[in-house]
XYZ file of C-alpha atoms in Angstrom:
343
model
C 93.870 104.810 106.734
C 97.430 103.186 106.609
C 97.297 100.020 104.966
C 97.774 98.307 107.954
C 95.276 99.442 109.667
C 92.963 98.754 106.531
C 93.962 94.581 106.309
C 93.386 94.799 110.276
C 89.951 96.053 109.584
C 88.378 94.630 106.858
C 86.160 91.520 107.180
C 87.724 88.605 105.637
C 87.251 85.217 104.805
C 90.072 82.270 105.757
C 89.955 78.763 104.740
C 92.954 77.330 105.131
C 93.833 77.371 108.924
C 94.540 74.184 111.490
C 92.371 73.693 115.214
C 95.576 72.438 116.479
C 98.888 74.507 115.053
C 96.131 77.863 115.727
C 95.687 77.264 119.831
C 96.399 80.681 121.425
C 100.027 79.878 123.041
C 99.274 81.801 126.849
C 95.823 79.156 126.418
C 98.034 76.290 126.429
C 100.999 77.356 128.623
C 98.058 77.529 131.056
C 96.948 73.725 130.535
C 99.294 71.785 130.190
C 100.559 73.475 133.864
C 97.823 73.496 135.205
C 96.310 69.820 134.072
C 100.200 68.703 134.636
C 100.141 67.035 131.046
C 103.695 68.980 129.465
C 106.109 66.197 129.414
C 109.027 66.131 131.679
C 112.004 67.751 130.528
C 109.559 69.410 127.601
C 110.697 72.449 126.251
C 107.487 74.989 125.424
C 107.643 75.749 122.246
C 105.177 76.396 119.327
C 106.344 77.330 116.548
C 108.383 76.609 113.664
C 112.222 77.682 114.183
C 113.842 79.831 111.972
C 116.421 77.339 110.429
C 113.291 74.496 109.873
C 114.279 72.126 107.093
C 111.181 70.357 105.693
C 107.387 70.333 106.152
C 108.837 67.066 108.281
C 110.491 69.016 110.877
C 107.558 71.729 110.241
C 104.992 68.894 111.730
C 107.136 68.154 114.843
C 105.671 71.029 116.351
C 102.073 69.862 116.743
C 102.633 67.591 119.597
C 102.485 69.812 122.766
C 99.431 71.628 120.713
C 98.090 68.519 120.875
C 97.884 67.038 124.073
C 95.797 69.867 124.744
C 93.124 68.044 122.778
C 92.276 64.790 124.236
C 89.518 65.994 126.457
C 85.596 67.223 125.706
C 86.236 70.506 127.428
C 89.420 70.837 126.147
C 88.408 70.269 122.729
C 85.389 72.945 123.561
C 87.425 75.145 125.338
C 90.055 75.516 122.737
C 88.001 75.911 120.045
C 86.372 79.169 121.788
C 89.726 80.003 121.712
C 90.613 80.685 118.594
C 87.240 82.207 117.803
C 88.240 85.124 119.517
C 91.580 84.981 118.285
C 90.213 85.068 115.079
C 87.755 88.208 116.220
C 90.703 90.340 116.779
C 92.060 90.218 113.866
C 88.865 91.377 111.390
C 87.762 86.957 110.541
C 84.345 87.129 109.715
C 84.191 83.340 108.743
C 86.454 81.592 109.281
C 87.356 77.469 107.984
C 88.821 75.646 110.307
C 90.403 71.984 110.184
C 90.679 69.404 112.662
C 92.391 65.632 112.752
C 88.931 63.949 114.286
C 91.580 61.084 115.033
C 94.288 62.672 117.277
C 91.996 63.416 119.885
C 91.190 59.859 120.699
C 94.888 58.970 122.753
C 93.130 59.359 126.071
C 89.569 57.932 125.259
C 87.413 59.595 123.573
C 85.326 58.300 120.095
C 84.817 60.211 117.793
C 81.461 61.389 118.030
C 82.577 62.990 121.062
C 85.031 64.421 119.400
C 82.865 65.691 116.939
C 80.420 67.186 119.964
C 83.313 68.353 121.806
C 83.945 70.782 118.724
C 80.255 71.904 117.895
C 79.705 72.884 121.345
C 82.807 75.453 121.004
C 82.084 76.499 117.961
C 78.366 77.697 119.550
C 80.128 78.919 122.374
C 82.640 80.462 120.086
C 80.351 82.145 117.212
C 77.962 83.047 119.560
C 81.133 85.030 122.024
C 82.556 86.615 119.157
C 79.776 86.625 115.866
C 82.763 85.131 113.706
C 81.109 82.409 111.823
C 82.751 79.139 111.678
C 82.448 75.517 109.814
C 84.752 72.874 110.651
C 87.205 70.563 108.190
C 87.329 67.022 109.323
C 90.880 65.778 107.594
C 92.440 62.193 106.682
C 94.931 61.850 107.591
C 98.045 60.773 105.427
C 99.955 58.708 108.038
C 96.923 56.491 109.371
C 95.148 53.095 107.110
C 92.759 54.135 105.024
C 90.557 51.655 107.279
C 90.308 54.466 109.419
C 90.017 57.277 107.737
C 87.162 56.021 106.204
C 85.881 54.851 109.355
C 86.454 59.090 110.554
C 84.474 60.112 107.361
C 81.430 57.711 107.707
C 80.849 59.652 111.225
C 82.121 63.318 109.955
C 78.632 62.025 107.769
C 76.443 62.110 109.850
C 77.506 65.426 111.549
C 77.127 67.565 107.755
C 76.511 69.665 106.929
C 75.314 71.489 110.542
C 78.630 71.098 111.710
C 81.450 69.620 109.458
C 80.984 71.392 106.310
C 84.006 69.675 104.132
C 86.537 67.113 104.498
C 90.760 67.591 103.833
C 94.075 65.083 103.343
C 96.599 66.283 105.740
C 99.777 65.161 106.820
C 103.182 65.007 105.382
C 102.450 64.742 101.587
C 106.685 63.349 100.794
C 105.601 60.553 102.561
C 102.235 59.545 101.324
C 100.751 59.983 98.410
C 97.311 60.563 97.730
C 96.613 57.743 95.883
C 97.070 56.085 99.238
C 93.359 57.420 99.909
C 91.370 57.817 96.837
C 88.734 55.185 98.229
C 88.536 58.105 100.719
C 87.656 60.465 98.342
C 85.334 57.769 96.736
C 83.217 57.592 99.664
C 83.342 61.114 99.342
C 81.489 62.293 96.803
C 79.024 59.068 97.157
C 78.288 61.177 100.097
C 77.845 64.402 98.385
C 80.715 65.951 100.443
C 82.660 69.090 99.204
C 86.704 67.969 99.662
C 89.736 70.136 99.442
C 93.343 68.614 99.473
C 96.980 69.499 100.961
C 97.837 69.245 97.467
C 101.927 70.388 95.796
C 102.808 71.218 99.053
C 106.605 69.267 98.758
C 106.453 69.518 95.131
C 104.725 66.015 94.426
C 102.595 67.276 90.432
C 101.269 63.764 90.237
C 99.445 64.745 94.289
C 98.282 68.375 91.979
C 97.183 65.140 89.523
C 95.385 63.263 91.796
C 94.186 65.874 93.382
C 91.882 67.187 90.850
C 91.393 63.117 88.856
C 88.977 62.523 92.872
C 86.981 66.364 91.785
C 88.747 68.185 95.059
C 86.793 71.502 94.951
C 90.690 72.972 95.741
C 93.000 72.752 97.014
C 95.845 73.454 99.978
C 98.945 75.554 99.078
C 99.491 73.460 95.594
C 102.973 75.188 95.020
C 104.561 72.627 92.450
C 101.044 74.192 89.895
C 104.259 76.088 89.034
C 105.278 72.921 87.789
C 103.882 72.270 85.424
C 101.451 74.578 82.448
C 98.946 71.584 81.668
C 98.142 71.296 85.051
C 98.434 75.507 86.086
C 95.561 75.563 82.909
C 93.566 72.536 84.053
C 93.175 73.596 87.696
C 92.335 77.300 86.513
C 89.552 76.254 83.683
C 88.280 73.678 86.688
C 87.859 76.748 89.068
C 89.609 74.372 91.681
C 90.998 76.621 94.470
C 94.440 77.190 95.582
C 94.826 77.707 99.381
C 98.273 79.807 99.957
C 99.984 80.018 102.904
C 102.848 82.161 102.325
C 104.725 82.282 105.642
C 104.479 78.449 105.650
C 105.538 77.858 102.404
C 109.006 79.539 102.387
C 109.093 77.905 105.951
C 108.646 74.469 104.772
C 110.757 75.137 102.161
C 108.169 74.434 99.694
C 109.874 77.567 98.252
C 113.814 78.759 98.385
C 112.471 82.800 98.838
C 109.900 85.897 97.745
C 111.863 85.910 94.306
C 110.364 82.041 93.785
C 106.736 82.946 95.760
C 104.060 82.106 92.500
C 101.623 83.637 93.766
C 101.631 86.869 90.529
C 102.520 83.801 88.255
C 99.727 82.068 89.535
C 97.403 84.457 89.739
C 98.318 85.888 85.793
C 97.051 82.476 84.962
C 93.643 82.934 86.266
C 93.783 81.050 89.283
C 91.487 81.168 91.990
C 93.512 81.994 94.765
C 93.079 82.789 98.586
C 95.621 83.767 100.506
C 95.917 81.788 104.685
C 98.007 81.146 107.166
C 98.179 77.247 107.617
C 98.490 77.545 111.765
C 98.578 81.226 113.517
C 100.927 80.139 116.597
C 102.480 77.259 114.306
C 103.757 79.616 111.895
C 104.156 82.408 114.525
C 101.131 84.858 111.571
C 98.072 86.135 111.087
C 96.126 86.524 107.998
C 96.844 90.125 108.211
C 100.777 89.649 108.012
C 99.956 87.395 105.423
C 98.935 89.825 103.344
C 100.424 93.150 104.634
C 103.973 89.661 103.431
C 102.434 89.736 99.899
C 101.922 93.619 99.644
C 105.895 94.164 100.968
C 107.356 91.243 98.651
C 105.043 89.730 95.636
C 103.569 93.830 95.020
C 99.948 93.364 96.213
C 97.940 95.886 96.115
C 94.558 96.949 98.466
C 93.120 97.622 95.103
C 94.096 93.899 94.553
C 93.336 92.486 97.931
C 88.949 92.510 97.458
C 88.990 90.215 95.031
C 91.092 87.808 96.763
C 89.069 88.340 99.393
C 85.842 86.909 97.270
C 86.971 83.950 95.536
C 87.905 82.588 99.181
C 84.092 83.132 100.112
C 83.601 81.964 96.522
C 84.985 78.335 96.812
C 83.908 78.394 100.970
C 82.222 75.166 101.670
C 79.719 77.845 103.953
C 76.440 77.961 102.562
C 74.882 80.561 99.748
C 73.228 83.318 102.295
C 76.465 83.017 104.317
C 78.528 84.288 101.112
C 75.790 86.413 100.409
C 76.151 87.836 104.273
C 79.821 88.173 103.512
C 79.886 90.432 100.164
C 77.136 92.735 101.781
C 79.405 93.042 104.563
C 82.700 93.607 102.582
C 80.848 95.777 100.554
C 79.180 97.569 103.641
C 83.254 98.725 104.239
C 84.397 99.375 101.081
C 82.328 101.609 100.438
C 83.509 103.630 103.616
C 86.963 102.801 103.474
C 87.379 102.854 99.678
C 91.045 100.718 98.632
C 92.319 104.593 96.699
C 92.658 105.608 99.488
C 94.994 103.104 102.371
C 98.367 105.093 102.432
C 101.384 103.003 102.321
C 103.448 102.726 105.654
């Protein structure tokens, strides 16, 4: 079997995927046109341009998707649509993150947002067989009080719907320590969390994530700046959610020669591979793995280890992790890595 075909068919786990950044473009166009929500003169651009210069520039691509997530029915429908796309990619288990506060522009309560997400998940899982857990995103540009209000509501849906917490947004403009109270409360509630950290070069944000007890960090690129922190992350077993194409698009790294995938692996980090935003970045998990094969020397024999890393450090229930391991082993018995051919 050729490598691309094998990677596509391989049962996969993804931990870092944003709902709003992964809505299917055709579904967005249909919805925005049909409901009259498209702003006058607005160009339908859902993916980052080739000349994207920074994370702040990258984040401007979320305006249109968020217009699609302001009613209970649309939230449920788009969650279902994202799970359909995941199924096409061979995703067995997906952790999908979203910012509840960003779906309140037209008056939805936080409880209504969570209920809509649950309805969409139920329909999507029944249709596709993809298992999905959600991470509720606190946002860096919101006050700690606003994020704490969201967290208290999220706790009512944990662990049935919400399996963890995240902090997302413009990392350069809003350091993690501004939200210390949010993570202190998450620990009190027993809710695990990941934190977007080190995407824009901040070692301090990575230090904060370590000190707060993060189980994982999103991106983590700036770990390569600090051998001591790199060692501490490896010893603590903190998962690192790499998102290769997104990291290049936001200029977290200057190019493939500077990409730390190999360095992180050799340092003993628990590395996982993710898309970040399928639509905004214009990618799939299969394509992310293929890029690492082409640019970083990833071999088919190494891919199952990356997927097992994701399974182990996911926030999924133990039985779901065991089920995935069984499915992966069954696939590899029928499609061993040694028989995978290069394109």
